[in-house]
Structures are given as C-alpha cells and as structure tokens.
Tab-separated table of C-alpha atoms in Angstrom:
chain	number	residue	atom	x	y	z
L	1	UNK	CA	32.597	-37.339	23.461
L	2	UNK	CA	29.777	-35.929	25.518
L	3	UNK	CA	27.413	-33.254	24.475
L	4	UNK	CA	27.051	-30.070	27.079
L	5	UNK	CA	23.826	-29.581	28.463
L	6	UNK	CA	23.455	-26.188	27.186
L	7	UNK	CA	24.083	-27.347	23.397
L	8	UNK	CA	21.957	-30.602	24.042
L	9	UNK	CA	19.338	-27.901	25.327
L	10	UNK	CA	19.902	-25.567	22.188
L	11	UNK	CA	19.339	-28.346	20.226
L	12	UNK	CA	15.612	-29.377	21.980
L	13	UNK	CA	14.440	-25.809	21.508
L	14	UNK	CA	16.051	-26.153	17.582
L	15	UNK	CA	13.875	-29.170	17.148
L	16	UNK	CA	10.726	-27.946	18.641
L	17	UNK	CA	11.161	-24.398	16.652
L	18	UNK	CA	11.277	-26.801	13.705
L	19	UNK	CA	8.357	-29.161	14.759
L	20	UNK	CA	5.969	-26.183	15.772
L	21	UNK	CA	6.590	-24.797	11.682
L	22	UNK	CA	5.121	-28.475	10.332
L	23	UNK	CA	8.707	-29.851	9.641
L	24	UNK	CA	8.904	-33.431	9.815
L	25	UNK	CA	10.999	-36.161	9.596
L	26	UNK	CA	10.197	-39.751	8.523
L	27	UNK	CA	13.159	-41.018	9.712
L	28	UNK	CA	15.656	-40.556	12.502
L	29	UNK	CA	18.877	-40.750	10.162
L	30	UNK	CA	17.211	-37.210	8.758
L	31	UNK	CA	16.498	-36.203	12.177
L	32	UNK	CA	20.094	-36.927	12.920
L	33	UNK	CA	21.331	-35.068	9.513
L	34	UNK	CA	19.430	-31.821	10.770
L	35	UNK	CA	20.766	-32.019	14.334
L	36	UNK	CA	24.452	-32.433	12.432
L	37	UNK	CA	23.890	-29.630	10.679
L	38	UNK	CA	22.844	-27.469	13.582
L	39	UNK	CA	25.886	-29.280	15.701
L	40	UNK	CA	27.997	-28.117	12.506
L	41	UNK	CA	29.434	-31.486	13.181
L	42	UNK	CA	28.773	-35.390	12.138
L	43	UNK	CA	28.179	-37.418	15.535
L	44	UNK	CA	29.025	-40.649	14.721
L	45	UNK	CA	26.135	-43.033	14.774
L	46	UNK	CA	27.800	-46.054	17.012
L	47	UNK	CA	28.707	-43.158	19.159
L	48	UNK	CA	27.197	-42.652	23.240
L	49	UNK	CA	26.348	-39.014	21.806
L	50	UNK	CA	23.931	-39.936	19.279
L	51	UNK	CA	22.071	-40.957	22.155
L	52	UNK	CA	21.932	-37.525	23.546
L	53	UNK	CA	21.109	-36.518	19.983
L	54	UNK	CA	18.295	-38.831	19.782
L	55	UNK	CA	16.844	-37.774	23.646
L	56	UNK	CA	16.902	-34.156	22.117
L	57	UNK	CA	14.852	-34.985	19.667
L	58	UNK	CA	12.313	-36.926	21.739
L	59	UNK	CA	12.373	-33.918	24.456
L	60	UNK	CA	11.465	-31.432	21.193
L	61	UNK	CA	8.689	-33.701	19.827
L	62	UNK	CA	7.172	-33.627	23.467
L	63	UNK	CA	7.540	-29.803	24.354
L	64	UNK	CA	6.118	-29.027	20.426
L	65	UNK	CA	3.170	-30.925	21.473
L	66	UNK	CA	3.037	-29.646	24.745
L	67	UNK	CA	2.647	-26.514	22.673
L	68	UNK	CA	0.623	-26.864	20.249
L	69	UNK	CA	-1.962	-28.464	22.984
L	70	UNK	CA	-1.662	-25.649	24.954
L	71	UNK	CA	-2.600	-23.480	21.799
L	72	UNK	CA	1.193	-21.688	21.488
L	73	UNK	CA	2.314	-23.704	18.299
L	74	UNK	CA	1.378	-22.657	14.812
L	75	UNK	CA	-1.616	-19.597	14.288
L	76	UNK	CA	-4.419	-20.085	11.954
L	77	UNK	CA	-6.822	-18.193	10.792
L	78	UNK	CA	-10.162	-19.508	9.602
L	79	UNK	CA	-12.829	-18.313	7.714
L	80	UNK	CA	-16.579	-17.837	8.746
C-alpha cells in the first residue's frame, strides 16, 4: 500500500505543527506511533509505506526549522 500525496502532505504539515509547539520525539518508533494515530491506522513497519512515513517526518523536521529560522515558529516574549 502506497500513501497519497495529499495525506503524506497532511501528515508533513501535522509534524511540523507539532515540532514548531516543542514536541519531540526521541525515537522514530514514537514518531511512527503519532503519525499512526494521525493516519488512524498502524503502517506496518517492514512495510514500503513506513518509508513515506519516515520522509514525512524528515520533510516536517526541515520546514519547522525552516521556520523557526525564519522567525515564524514559536513567539516569546522577554523581559527587559
């Protein structure tokens, strides 16, 4: 099974939502739990799609940084 490009998309934009709030995730098997629970689905781990899964997730980390360089990720305020 193959993943569409619009849910593998809806899934990047999931991820970086998630990365831009401070979520993290030590490990890519919780990574992968998250993007099951978003799929409302298990992809199956010896599967071609958790590939897609995985590339979703690397897309997300990118664009969040892209982001947060470009100053559009989390606001702060500080204190003189």
């Amino acid at each position: 099974m193959s993943m569409d490009t619009q849910t593998q998309q809806a899934l990047v934009e999931h991820f970086k939502a998630r990365f831009l709030v401070g979520d993290q995730y030590p490990t890519i098997t919780q990574a992968r739990q998250v993007a099951n629970a978003f799929l409302e689905r298990t992809v199956d781990r010896y599967s071609a799609e958790i590939k897609q899964v995985d590339e979703a997730i690397e897309k997300a980390v990118v664009r969040a940084s892209r982001a947060l360089v470009m100053g559009q990720g989390v606001s702060t305020t500080h204190q003189a």
